[in-house]
Amino acid sequence: MDHYMQKLTRILPLVFLLLATEMSLFAQVNDRRELTLERCIRLAQRQSPEANIARKTFESAYWSFKSFRAGLLPQVRLDADLPGLVRSFIPNTLDDGSITFSSQNVASSSATLSINQTFAPTGASIYLRSRLNRQDVFGTNASTIYRSTPFVVGVRQPLFGYNSLRWDRQIQPLQYTLAEKRYLESLEDIAIDITGKYFDIYIAEIRLVNALTNASINDSIFTIAKGRFNVGKIAENDLLQTELAYLNAIAAERQAEVALEKAQTELAISLGMSDPRSIGVRPPLDIPQVEIDADFALAQARENRSDMVDYQVRGLEAESNVARVRSENRFNANILAEFGLNQVGNTLTEVYSNPQDQQTATVGIGIPLLQWGRGKAAVESALISQDRIREQIKLDNRRLERDVRFQVLDFLQLQQQTRLSAKADTIAQRRYEVAKNRYLIGKIDITNLQIAQTEKDNARSTYIQALKQFWVAYYRLRRSTLYDFIEDALIVTPEF
């Protein structure tokens, strides 16, 4: 009994020392500003360089669409020519047919106020205009002449021509919707990237904790092995094996420190933080139970993804191109009709008294007569391009369906795999504790302890890798559908 008590007395301080060392090492590594995955993603989506680029791209599309919408409303414009002086010689024909030249100084100015409205369905332009001209002649025959057009109402109507505004009214709203959805997808791309970097830090921290713990334990084991070797209880081969394990643990510790610093720096850049070493992570170790139906996910992808809007834009742009090419290679006509009042006089009062009617009506036509087949070739090229785009859209749509279905399957498989890895990690940790205690009391040799240690480290690494893959797969599925399956809600444009 005394023999066992003495043996236990020697072992217990060492066991307590190892436990205290492991706790202090873990606290040392995690003595940082801990961030949750959700917090990191929100920070990155708000202030990362990638988020700023995506936001500026969306804002540009927003103002472009707003400019287009404003262009559909009546446009009011004022144009004016400030007084300009012209000095020149003008010819004068005398009664006998001879020509003489005299000097003339003329100053002229004008102002025009106009309102223009384009009618998108037909491409017609309706306008209302008011204009005033003044001309001053200096010299011996000085005079001032005014010419006014109090109002002119007119319409320009193209016939059989390409109506770009009609197509733009269909395409521009879709392009704005496309920009908004691509902005959301860009934010989800950031979430995917941050998730990877986030777990890279956690993996590096776990490896550093393991490396520090292993180095400390292997140091203690090497010390015990030297004592046992000195009293002849173990062979020299076992002593060398423990020393080699200690040296390898020291090397692994240095590698883990560098890997952690690198991972922290990568995440700090994305979060806009200046001190990478202050970043610690608190990973979501609880795996949510998410049941996802592939058909439901595919329906959300078809409803929400930018690709579906892009298909519509590409199809309309192809139709628009065919219409434009056809109009450029066939008969076209333009009708211009104006009605207004005008008057001339030497004073402002005269030019606005008793104005006279003014009418204009013109018809312009354009007919391609000889193109040597150029027009037909252009139309055929546009039609073939349209067919190519349609086939490409069909192919892209089928690939989208395939990708979404397989992403759902991958996610569900990773959900199950992560739970199994968590259970395997718990078992491996427990087995290592048992093996370590048995080694300390001399029940197993160093080889079995090192096997248990390796399995412990591998199980923890496998579990964290599975955890990383699970959350990356989840955010990738969110990106593909713009749907939050955990919250069971659509992903909307955030307000930062």
CSV table of C-alpha atoms in Angstrom, one decimal:
chain,number,residue,atom,x,y,z
A,1,MET,CA,0.0,0.0,0.0
A,2,ASP,CA,2.8,2.4,0.9
A,3,HIS,CA,4.4,1.6,-2.5
A,4,TYR,CA,1.2,2.7,-4.4
A,5,MET,CA,0.8,5.8,-2.2
A,6,GLN,CA,4.3,6.9,-3.0
A,7,LYS,CA,3.7,6.3,-6.7
A,8,LEU,CA,0.4,8.2,-6.6
A,9,THR,CA,2.1,11.0,-4.6
A,10,ARG,CA,4.7,11.4,-7.4
A,11,ILE,CA,2.1,11.3,-10.2
A,12,LEU,CA,-0.7,13.6,-8.9
A,13,PRO,CA,1.4,16.8,-8.9
A,14,LEU,CA,2.4,16.1,-12.5
A,15,VAL,CA,-1.2,15.5,-13.5
A,16,PHE,CA,-2.4,18.7,-11.9
A,17,LEU,CA,0.5,20.6,-13.6
A,18,LEU,CA,-0.5,19.3,-17.0
A,19,LEU,CA,-4.1,20.2,-16.5
A,20,ALA,CA,-3.2,23.7,-15.3
A,21,THR,CA,-0.9,24.1,-18.3
A,22,GLU,CA,-3.6,23.1,-20.8
A,23,MET,CA,-6.1,25.6,-19.2
A,24,SER,CA,-3.6,28.5,-19.2
A,25,LEU,CA,-2.5,27.9,-22.8
A,26,PHE,CA,-6.1,27.8,-24.0
A,27,ALA,CA,-6.9,31.0,-22.1
A,28,GLN,CA,-3.7,32.6,-23.5
A,29,VAL,CA,-4.8,31.9,-27.1
A,30,ASN,CA,-8.4,33.0,-26.6
A,31,ASP,CA,-7.6,36.2,-24.7
A,32,ARG,CA,-8.7,38.3,-27.6
A,33,ARG,CA,-11.7,40.2,-28.9
A,34,GLU,CA,-14.0,37.4,-29.7
A,35,LEU,CA,-16.3,37.8,-32.7
A,36,THR,CA,-19.2,35.6,-33.8
A,37,LEU,CA,-19.5,34.5,-37.4
A,38,GLU,CA,-22.7,36.6,-37.9
A,39,ARG,CA,-20.9,39.7,-36.5
A,40,CYS,CA,-17.9,39.2,-38.8
A,41,ILE,CA,-20.2,38.8,-41.8
A,42,ARG,CA,-22.1,42.0,-41.0
A,43,LEU,CA,-18.9,44.0,-40.5
A,44,ALA,CA,-17.5,42.7,-43.8
A,45,GLN,CA,-20.8,43.5,-45.6
A,46,ARG,CA,-20.7,47.0,-44.2
A,47,GLN,CA,-17.1,48.1,-44.4
A,48,SER,CA,-14.9,45.7,-46.4
A,49,PRO,CA,-13.4,46.9,-49.7
A,50,GLU,CA,-15.4,44.3,-51.6
A,51,ALA,CA,-18.7,45.6,-50.0
A,52,ASN,CA,-17.8,49.2,-50.9
A,53,ILE,CA,-17.2,48.2,-54.5
A,54,ALA,CA,-20.5,46.3,-54.7
A,55,ARG,CA,-22.4,49.2,-53.1
A,56,LYS,CA,-20.9,51.8,-55.5
A,57,THR,CA,-21.8,49.5,-58.5
A,58,PHE,CA,-25.4,49.3,-57.3
A,59,GLU,CA,-25.6,53.0,-56.5
A,60,SER,CA,-24.4,53.8,-60.1
A,61,ALA,CA,-27.2,51.5,-61.5
A,62,TYR,CA,-29.7,53.2,-59.2
A,63,TRP,CA,-28.9,56.7,-60.5
A,64,SER,CA,-28.7,55.5,-64.0
A,65,PHE,CA,-32.2,54.1,-63.8
A,66,LYS,CA,-33.4,57.3,-62.0
A,67,SER,CA,-32.0,59.3,-64.9
A,68,PHE,CA,-33.8,57.1,-67.4
A,69,ARG,CA,-37.1,57.5,-65.5
A,70,ALA,CA,-36.7,61.3,-65.4
A,71,GLY,CA,-36.0,61.3,-69.2
A,72,LEU,CA,-39.6,60.0,-69.7
A,73,LEU,CA,-41.1,63.2,-68.3
A,74,PRO,CA,-41.4,66.5,-70.1
A,75,GLN,CA,-38.1,68.2,-70.6
A,76,VAL,CA,-38.0,72.0,-70.3
A,77,ARG,CA,-35.0,73.8,-71.8
A,78,LEU,CA,-33.8,77.3,-72.3
A,79,ASP,CA,-31.3,78.2,-75.0
A,80,ALA,CA,-29.9,81.6,-75.6
A,81,ASP,CA,-27.3,83.2,-77.9
A,82,LEU,CA,-25.7,86.3,-76.3
A,83,PRO,CA,-25.3,89.4,-78.4
A,84,GLY,CA,-22.7,88.7,-81.1
A,85,LEU,CA,-21.1,91.4,-83.3
A,86,VAL,CA,-20.4,90.7,-87.0
A,87,ARG,CA,-18.4,93.2,-89.1
A,88,SER,CA,-18.3,92.5,-92.8
A,89,PHE,CA,-18.6,93.9,-96.3
A,90,ILE,CA,-21.9,93.2,-98.1
A,91,PRO,CA,-22.5,93.5,-101.9
A,92,ASN,CA,-25.0,96.1,-103.2
A,93,THR,CA,-26.3,95.9,-106.8
A,94,LEU,CA,-26.9,99.3,-108.4
A,95,ASP,CA,-29.5,100.2,-111.1
A,96,ASP,CA,-27.0,99.8,-113.9
A,97,GLY,CA,-26.1,96.3,-112.7
A,98,SER,CA,-22.8,97.2,-111.2
A,99,ILE,CA,-21.9,95.9,-107.7
A,100,THR,CA,-20.5,97.9,-104.9
A,101,PHE,CA,-19.5,96.9,-101.4
A,102,SER,CA,-20.3,98.6,-98.2
A,103,SER,CA,-19.4,98.0,-94.6
A,104,GLN,CA,-22.0,96.6,-92.2
A,105,ASN,CA,-21.9,96.0,-88.4
A,106,VAL,CA,-24.6,93.7,-87.1
A,107,ALA,CA,-25.3,92.5,-83.6
A,108,SER,CA,-27.7,89.6,-83.1
A,109,SER,CA,-29.1,87.7,-80.1
A,110,SER,CA,-31.8,85.1,-79.5
A,111,ALA,CA,-33.6,83.1,-76.8
A,112,THR,CA,-35.6,79.9,-77.1
A,113,LEU,CA,-37.8,78.2,-74.4
A,114,SER,CA,-38.9,74.7,-75.3
A,115,ILE,CA,-40.8,71.8,-73.7
A,116,ASN,CA,-40.3,68.4,-75.2
A,117,GLN,CA,-42.1,65.1,-74.5
A,118,THR,CA,-41.4,61.8,-76.1
A,119,PHE,CA,-44.2,59.3,-76.5
A,120,ALA,CA,-42.6,55.9,-76.0
A,121,PRO,CA,-45.2,53.5,-77.7
A,122,THR,CA,-44.8,55.2,-81.1
A,123,GLY,CA,-41.5,57.0,-80.7
A,124,ALA,CA,-43.2,60.3,-81.4
A,125,SER,CA,-41.7,63.6,-80.1
A,126,ILE,CA,-44.2,66.4,-79.2
A,127,TYR,CA,-42.8,69.8,-78.5
A,128,LEU,CA,-43.8,73.3,-77.6
A,129,ARG,CA,-41.4,76.2,-78.4
A,130,SER,CA,-41.3,80.0,-78.0
A,131,ARG,CA,-38.5,82.0,-79.6
A,132,LEU,CA,-37.4,85.7,-79.8
A,133,ASN,CA,-34.7,87.1,-82.1
A,134,ARG,CA,-33.2,90.6,-82.1
A,135,GLN,CA,-30.9,92.1,-84.8
A,136,ASP,CA,-29.2,95.5,-84.5
A,137,VAL,CA,-27.7,97.1,-87.6
A,138,PHE,CA,-25.2,99.9,-86.9
A,139,GLY,CA,-24.0,102.7,-89.2
A,140,THR,CA,-25.8,105.2,-91.4
A,141,ASN,CA,-28.8,102.9,-91.9
A,142,ALA,CA,-29.0,101.8,-88.2
A,143,SER,CA,-32.1,99.8,-87.3
A,144,THR,CA,-33.4,97.2,-84.9
A,145,ILE,CA,-35.5,94.3,-86.0
A,146,TYR,CA,-37.3,91.8,-83.7
A,147,ARG,CA,-38.7,88.5,-84.8
A,148,SER,CA,-40.9,86.5,-82.4
A,149,THR,CA,-42.4,83.1,-82.4
A,150,PRO,CA,-44.8,83.2,-79.4
A,151,PHE,CA,-45.5,79.6,-79.7
A,152,VAL,CA,-45.0,76.7,-82.0
A,153,VAL,CA,-46.4,73.2,-81.3
A,154,GLY,CA,-45.0,70.4,-83.3
A,155,VAL,CA,-44.7,66.6,-83.6
A,156,ARG,CA,-42.1,64.4,-85.1
A,157,GLN,CA,-43.2,60.9,-85.9
A,158,PRO,CA,-40.9,58.2,-87.3
A,159,LEU,CA,-42.7,55.5,-89.4
A,160,PHE,CA,-41.3,52.0,-89.6
A,161,GLY,CA,-38.2,53.0,-87.8
A,162,TYR,CA,-36.4,51.6,-84.8
A,163,ASN,CA,-38.1,52.8,-81.6
A,164,SER,CA,-35.2,52.7,-79.0
A,165,LEU,CA,-37.3,54.2,-76.2
A,166,ARG,CA,-39.9,51.5,-76.5
A,167,TRP,CA,-37.3,48.8,-76.0
A,168,ASP,CA,-35.6,50.8,-73.2
A,169,ARG,CA,-38.8,51.0,-71.3
A,170,GLN,CA,-38.8,47.2,-71.1
A,171,ILE,CA,-35.1,46.7,-70.6
A,172,GLN,CA,-34.1,49.5,-68.2
A,173,PRO,CA,-36.3,48.4,-65.2
A,174,LEU,CA,-35.0,44.8,-65.6
A,175,GLN,CA,-31.5,46.1,-65.6
A,176,TYR,CA,-32.1,47.9,-62.4
A,177,THR,CA,-33.6,44.8,-60.8
A,178,LEU,CA,-30.7,42.8,-62.1
A,179,ALA,CA,-28.2,45.3,-60.5
A,180,GLU,CA,-30.1,45.0,-57.1
A,181,LYS,CA,-30.0,41.2,-57.2
A,182,ARG,CA,-26.4,41.2,-58.2
A,183,TYR,CA,-25.7,43.5,-55.2
A,184,LEU,CA,-27.3,41.0,-52.9
A,185,GLU,CA,-25.3,38.2,-54.4
A,186,SER,CA,-22.1,40.2,-54.0
A,187,LEU,CA,-22.9,40.5,-50.3
A,188,GLU,CA,-23.5,36.8,-50.1
A,189,ASP,CA,-20.2,36.2,-51.9
A,190,ILE,CA,-18.6,38.3,-49.1
A,191,ALA,CA,-20.4,36.1,-46.5
A,192,ILE,CA,-18.9,33.0,-48.1
A,193,ASP,CA,-15.4,34.4,-48.2
A,194,ILE,CA,-15.6,35.7,-44.6
A,195,THR,CA,-16.9,32.3,-43.4
A,196,GLY,CA,-13.9,30.6,-44.9
A,197,LYS,CA,-11.5,33.1,-43.3
A,198,TYR,CA,-13.3,33.0,-40.0
A,199,PHE,CA,-12.9,29.3,-39.7
A,200,ASP,CA,-9.3,29.5,-40.9
A,201,ILE,CA,-8.7,31.5,-37.7
A,202,TYR,CA,-10.5,29.0,-35.5
A,203,ILE,CA,-8.7,26.1,-37.1
A,204,ALA,CA,-5.4,27.9,-36.6
A,205,GLU,CA,-6.3,28.6,-32.9
A,206,ILE,CA,-7.2,25.0,-32.3
A,207,ARG,CA,-4.0,23.8,-33.9
A,208,LEU,CA,-2.0,26.3,-31.8
A,209,VAL,CA,-3.7,25.2,-28.6
A,210,ASN,CA,-3.0,21.5,-29.6
A,211,ALA,CA,0.5,22.4,-30.5
A,212,LEU,CA,1.2,24.2,-27.2
A,213,THR,CA,-0.5,21.5,-25.2
A,214,ASN,CA,1.3,18.7,-27.1
A,215,ALA,CA,4.6,20.6,-26.6
A,216,SER,CA,4.0,20.9,-22.9
A,217,ILE,CA,2.9,17.4,-22.4
A,218,ASN,CA,5.7,15.9,-24.5
A,219,ASP,CA,8.1,18.0,-22.5
A,220,SER,CA,6.8,16.5,-19.3
A,221,ILE,CA,6.7,13.0,-20.8
A,222,PHE,CA,10.3,13.4,-22.0
A,223,THR,CA,11.2,14.4,-18.5
A,224,ILE,CA,9.5,11.3,-17.1
A,225,ALA,CA,11.1,9.1,-19.7
A,226,LYS,CA,14.5,10.3,-18.8
A,227,GLY,CA,13.9,9.5,-15.1
A,228,ARG,CA,12.6,6.0,-16.1
A,229,PHE,CA,15.5,5.5,-18.4
A,230,ASN,CA,17.9,6.4,-15.6
A,231,VAL,CA,16.5,3.7,-13.3
A,232,GLY,CA,16.4,1.2,-16.2
A,233,LYS,CA,12.6,1.0,-16.6
A,234,ILE,CA,12.5,1.8,-20.3
A,235,ALA,CA,14.9,1.2,-23.2
A,236,GLU,CA,16.9,3.9,-24.9
A,237,ASN,CA,14.7,3.6,-28.0
A,238,ASP,CA,11.7,4.7,-26.0
A,239,LEU,CA,13.6,7.6,-24.6
A,240,LEU,CA,14.7,8.7,-28.1
A,241,GLN,CA,11.1,8.4,-29.3
A,242,THR,CA,9.8,10.7,-26.6
A,243,GLU,CA,12.6,13.2,-27.4
A,244,LEU,CA,11.7,13.1,-31.1
A,245,ALA,CA,8.1,13.7,-30.2
A,246,TYR,CA,9.0,16.7,-28.1
A,247,LEU,CA,11.1,18.3,-30.9
A,248,ASN,CA,8.3,17.7,-33.4
A,249,ALA,CA,5.9,19.3,-31.0
A,250,ILE,CA,8.1,22.4,-30.7
A,251,ALA,CA,8.3,22.7,-34.5
A,252,ALA,CA,4.5,22.3,-34.9
A,253,GLU,CA,4.0,25.0,-32.3
A,254,ARG,CA,6.1,27.5,-34.4
A,255,GLN,CA,4.2,26.6,-37.5
A,256,ALA,CA,0.8,27.0,-35.8
A,257,GLU,CA,1.8,30.5,-34.5
A,258,VAL,CA,2.6,31.6,-38.1
A,259,ALA,CA,-0.5,30.1,-39.5
A,260,LEU,CA,-2.7,31.9,-36.9
A,261,GLU,CA,-1.1,35.2,-37.5
A,262,LYS,CA,-1.6,34.8,-41.3
A,263,ALA,CA,-5.3,33.9,-40.8
A,264,GLN,CA,-5.9,36.8,-38.5
A,265,THR,CA,-4.3,39.2,-40.9
A,266,GLU,CA,-6.5,38.0,-43.8
A,267,LEU,CA,-9.6,38.5,-41.8
A,268,ALA,CA,-8.5,41.8,-40.4
A,269,ILE,CA,-8.0,43.2,-43.9
A,270,SER,CA,-11.6,42.2,-44.9
A,271,LEU,CA,-13.0,43.7,-41.7
A,272,GLY,CA,-11.0,46.9,-41.8
A,273,MET,CA,-9.2,46.2,-38.5
A,274,SER,CA,-5.7,47.5,-37.8
A,275,ASP,CA,-4.6,45.0,-35.2
A,276,PRO,CA,-4.9,41.4,-36.4
A,277,ARG,CA,-3.7,39.9,-33.2
A,278,SER,CA,-6.7,41.3,-31.3
A,279,ILE,CA,-9.1,39.1,-33.4
A,280,GLY,CA,-10.5,36.0,-31.8
A,281,VAL,CA,-13.4,33.9,-32.9
A,282,ARG,CA,-16.3,32.2,-31.2
A,283,PRO,CA,-17.5,29.6,-33.8
A,284,PRO,CA,-21.1,28.4,-34.0
A,285,LEU,CA,-20.5,24.9,-32.7
A,286,ASP,CA,-24.2,24.1,-32.6
A,287,ILE,CA,-25.3,22.7,-35.9
A,288,PRO,CA,-28.9,23.9,-36.8
A,289,GLN,CA,-31.3,21.3,-38.0
A,290,VAL,CA,-32.3,22.6,-41.4
A,291,GLU,CA,-34.6,20.5,-43.7
A,292,ILE,CA,-34.4,21.8,-47.2
A,293,ASP,CA,-36.5,20.5,-50.1
A,294,ALA,CA,-34.6,20.6,-53.4
A,295,ASP,CA,-37.8,21.7,-55.4
A,296,PHE,CA,-38.4,24.5,-52.9
A,297,ALA,CA,-34.8,25.7,-53.2
A,298,LEU,CA,-35.0,25.6,-57.0
A,299,ALA,CA,-38.3,27.6,-56.9
A,300,GLN,CA,-36.6,30.2,-54.8
A,301,ALA,CA,-33.6,30.4,-57.2
A,302,ARG,CA,-35.9,30.9,-60.1
A,303,GLU,CA,-37.8,33.6,-58.3
A,304,ASN,CA,-34.8,35.5,-56.8
A,305,ARG,CA,-31.6,34.9,-58.6
A,306,SER,CA,-30.1,37.5,-60.8
A,307,ASP,CA,-29.6,34.9,-63.6
A,308,MET,CA,-33.3,34.7,-64.2
A,309,VAL,CA,-33.5,38.5,-64.8
A,310,ASP,CA,-30.3,38.4,-66.8
A,311,TYR,CA,-32.0,35.8,-69.1
A,312,GLN,CA,-34.9,38.3,-69.7
A,313,VAL,CA,-32.5,41.2,-70.4
A,314,ARG,CA,-30.4,39.1,-72.8
A,315,GLY,CA,-33.5,37.9,-74.7
A,316,LEU,CA,-35.0,41.5,-75.0
A,317,GLU,CA,-31.6,42.9,-76.1
A,318,ALA,CA,-31.4,40.2,-78.8
A,319,GLU,CA,-34.9,41.1,-80.0
A,320,SER,CA,-34.1,44.8,-79.9
A,321,ASN,CA,-31.0,44.2,-82.0
A,322,VAL,CA,-33.0,42.3,-84.7
A,323,ALA,CA,-35.6,45.1,-84.8
A,324,ARG,CA,-32.9,47.8,-85.1
A,325,VAL,CA,-31.1,45.9,-88.0
A,326,ARG,CA,-34.3,45.3,-89.9
A,327,SER,CA,-35.3,49.0,-89.6
A,328,GLU,CA,-32.0,50.1,-90.9
A,329,ASN,CA,-32.3,48.0,-94.0
A,330,ARG,CA,-35.9,48.8,-95.2
A,331,PHE,CA,-38.1,51.7,-96.1
A,332,ASN,CA,-38.3,54.4,-93.4
A,333,ALA,CA,-40.2,57.7,-93.2
A,334,ASN,CA,-40.4,60.6,-90.8
A,335,ILE,CA,-43.3,63.1,-90.5
A,336,LEU,CA,-42.8,66.6,-89.1
A,337,ALA,CA,-45.8,68.9,-88.5
A,338,GLU,CA,-45.8,72.3,-86.9
A,339,PHE,CA,-48.3,75.0,-86.2
A,340,GLY,CA,-47.5,78.3,-84.6
A,341,LEU,CA,-47.6,82.1,-84.7
A,342,ASN,CA,-44.9,84.6,-85.7
A,343,GLN,CA,-44.4,88.3,-86.3
A,344,VAL,CA,-41.7,90.8,-87.0
A,345,GLY,CA,-41.3,94.5,-85.9
A,346,ASN,CA,-39.0,97.2,-84.7
A,347,THR,CA,-40.2,97.0,-81.1
A,348,LEU,CA,-41.2,94.3,-78.7
A,349,THR,CA,-44.7,95.6,-78.7
A,350,GLU,CA,-45.0,95.2,-82.5
A,351,VAL,CA,-43.7,91.6,-82.6
A,352,TYR,CA,-46.3,90.4,-80.1
A,353,SER,CA,-49.2,92.3,-81.8
A,354,ASN,CA,-51.4,90.5,-84.4
A,355,PRO,CA,-49.1,87.5,-84.9
A,356,GLN,CA,-49.5,85.7,-88.2
A,357,ASP,CA,-50.0,81.9,-88.7
A,358,GLN,CA,-47.0,79.7,-89.3
A,359,GLN,CA,-47.4,76.1,-90.5
A,360,THR,CA,-44.8,73.5,-91.5
A,361,ALA,CA,-45.4,70.0,-92.8
A,362,THR,CA,-42.7,67.7,-94.2
A,363,VAL,CA,-42.3,64.0,-94.9
A,364,GLY,CA,-38.9,62.5,-95.1
A,365,ILE,CA,-38.2,59.1,-96.5
A,366,GLY,CA,-35.2,56.8,-96.6
A,367,ILE,CA,-35.0,53.8,-99.0
A,368,PRO,CA,-31.9,51.6,-99.3
A,369,LEU,CA,-31.6,51.0,-103.0
A,370,LEU,CA,-28.4,49.1,-103.6
A,371,GLN,CA,-26.5,47.4,-100.7
A,372,TRP,CA,-25.1,44.3,-102.5
A,373,GLY,CA,-26.7,42.0,-100.0
A,374,ARG,CA,-25.3,43.9,-97.0
A,375,GLY,CA,-28.8,44.5,-95.4
A,376,LYS,CA,-29.8,40.8,-95.8
A,377,ALA,CA,-26.6,39.6,-94.3
A,378,ALA,CA,-26.9,42.0,-91.3
A,379,VAL,CA,-30.4,40.7,-90.6
A,380,GLU,CA,-29.3,37.1,-90.9
A,381,SER,CA,-26.5,37.7,-88.5
A,382,ALA,CA,-28.8,39.3,-86.0
A,383,LEU,CA,-31.2,36.4,-86.2
A,384,ILE,CA,-28.5,33.9,-85.8
A,385,SER,CA,-27.1,35.8,-82.8
A,386,GLN,CA,-30.6,35.8,-81.3
A,387,ASP,CA,-30.9,32.0,-81.7
A,388,ARG,CA,-27.5,31.5,-80.1
A,389,ILE,CA,-28.5,33.6,-77.1
A,390,ARG,CA,-31.7,31.6,-76.7
A,391,GLU,CA,-29.8,28.3,-76.8
A,392,GLN,CA,-27.3,29.7,-74.3
A,393,ILE,CA,-30.1,30.8,-72.0
A,394,LYS,CA,-31.6,27.3,-72.1
A,395,LEU,CA,-28.2,25.8,-71.3
A,396,ASP,CA,-27.5,28.2,-68.5
A,397,ASN,CA,-31.0,27.6,-67.0
A,398,ARG,CA,-30.4,23.8,-67.0
A,399,ARG,CA,-27.0,24.3,-65.3
A,400,LEU,CA,-28.6,26.5,-62.7
A,401,GLU,CA,-31.1,23.8,-61.9
A,402,ARG,CA,-28.4,21.2,-61.6
A,403,ASP,CA,-26.2,23.4,-59.4
A,404,VAL,CA,-29.0,24.2,-57.0
A,405,ARG,CA,-30.1,20.6,-56.6
A,406,PHE,CA,-26.5,19.4,-55.9
A,407,GLN,CA,-25.9,22.2,-53.5
A,408,VAL,CA,-28.9,21.1,-51.5
A,409,LEU,CA,-27.7,17.5,-51.5
A,410,ASP,CA,-24.2,18.6,-50.5
A,411,PHE,CA,-25.5,20.8,-47.7
A,412,LEU,CA,-27.7,18.0,-46.2
A,413,GLN,CA,-24.8,15.5,-46.5
A,414,LEU,CA,-22.4,18.0,-44.7
A,415,GLN,CA,-25.0,18.6,-42.0
A,416,GLN,CA,-25.0,14.9,-41.2
A,417,GLN,CA,-21.2,14.6,-41.6
A,418,THR,CA,-20.6,17.5,-39.2
A,419,ARG,CA,-22.7,15.9,-36.5
A,420,LEU,CA,-20.8,12.6,-36.9
A,421,SER,CA,-17.4,14.4,-36.8
A,422,ALA,CA,-18.5,16.2,-33.6
A,423,LYS,CA,-19.2,12.8,-32.0
A,424,ALA,CA,-15.9,11.4,-33.3
A,425,ASP,CA,-14.1,14.4,-31.9
A,426,THR,CA,-15.6,13.8,-28.4
A,427,ILE,CA,-14.7,10.1,-28.5
A,428,ALA,CA,-11.1,10.8,-29.6
A,429,GLN,CA,-10.6,13.5,-26.9
A,430,ARG,CA,-11.9,11.1,-24.2
A,431,ARG,CA,-9.7,8.2,-25.5
A,432,TYR,CA,-6.6,10.5,-25.4
A,433,GLU,CA,-7.3,11.4,-21.8
A,434,VAL,CA,-7.6,7.8,-20.9
A,435,ALA,CA,-4.4,6.9,-22.8
A,436,LYS,CA,-2.5,9.8,-21.1
A,437,ASN,CA,-3.6,8.7,-17.6
A,438,ARG,CA,-2.7,5.1,-18.3
A,439,TYR,CA,0.7,6.2,-19.6
A,440,LEU,CA,1.4,8.2,-16.5
A,441,ILE,CA,0.8,5.2,-14.3
A,442,GLY,CA,2.9,3.0,-16.7
A,443,LYS,CA,0.0,0.9,-18.1
A,444,ILE,CA,0.8,1.6,-21.8
A,445,ASP,CA,3.9,2.5,-23.7
A,446,ILE,CA,4.7,5.8,-25.5
A,447,THR,CA,3.8,4.4,-28.9
A,448,ASN,CA,0.1,3.9,-27.9
A,449,LEU,CA,0.0,7.3,-26.3
A,450,GLN,CA,1.3,9.0,-29.4
A,451,ILE,CA,-1.2,7.1,-31.5
A,452,ALA,CA,-4.0,8.4,-29.3
A,453,GLN,CA,-2.6,11.9,-29.5
A,454,THR,CA,-2.5,11.8,-33.3
A,455,GLU,CA,-6.0,10.5,-33.5
A,456,LYS,CA,-7.2,13.2,-31.1
A,457,ASP,CA,-5.6,15.9,-33.2
A,458,ASN,CA,-6.9,14.5,-36.5
A,459,ALA,CA,-10.4,14.1,-35.1
A,460,ARG,CA,-10.5,17.7,-33.9
A,461,SER,CA,-9.1,18.9,-37.3
A,462,THR,CA,-11.7,16.8,-39.2
A,463,TYR,CA,-14.5,18.2,-37.0
A,464,ILE,CA,-13.5,21.8,-37.5
A,465,GLN,CA,-13.0,21.3,-41.2
A,466,ALA,CA,-16.5,19.8,-41.4
A,467,LEU,CA,-17.9,22.7,-39.5
A,468,LYS,CA,-16.2,25.1,-41.9
A,469,GLN,CA,-17.5,23.2,-44.9
A,470,PHE,CA,-21.0,23.1,-43.5
A,471,TRP,CA,-21.3,26.9,-43.0
A,472,VAL,CA,-19.6,27.7,-46.3
A,473,ALA,CA,-22.1,25.3,-48.0
A,474,TYR,CA,-25.0,27.0,-46.2
A,475,TYR,CA,-24.0,30.5,-47.3
A,476,ARG,CA,-23.3,29.2,-50.8
A,477,LEU,CA,-26.8,27.9,-50.9
A,478,ARG,CA,-28.1,31.3,-49.6
A,479,ARG,CA,-26.2,32.9,-52.4
A,480,SER,CA,-27.7,30.6,-55.0
A,481,THR,CA,-31.3,31.2,-53.9
A,482,LEU,CA,-31.2,34.6,-52.1
A,483,TYR,CA,-33.2,32.8,-49.4
A,484,ASP,CA,-32.4,32.4,-45.7
A,485,PHE,CA,-33.4,28.8,-44.9
A,486,ILE,CA,-32.7,29.1,-41.1
A,487,GLU,CA,-34.9,32.2,-40.7
A,488,ASP,CA,-37.2,31.0,-43.5
A,489,ALA,CA,-37.2,34.4,-45.1
A,490,LEU,CA,-36.1,36.2,-48.3
A,491,ILE,CA,-32.8,38.0,-48.3
A,492,VAL,CA,-33.5,41.7,-48.9
A,493,THR,CA,-31.2,44.7,-49.6
A,494,PRO,CA,-29.7,45.8,-46.2
A,495,GLU,CA,-29.8,49.3,-45.0
A,496,PHE,CA,-26.4,50.3,-43.7
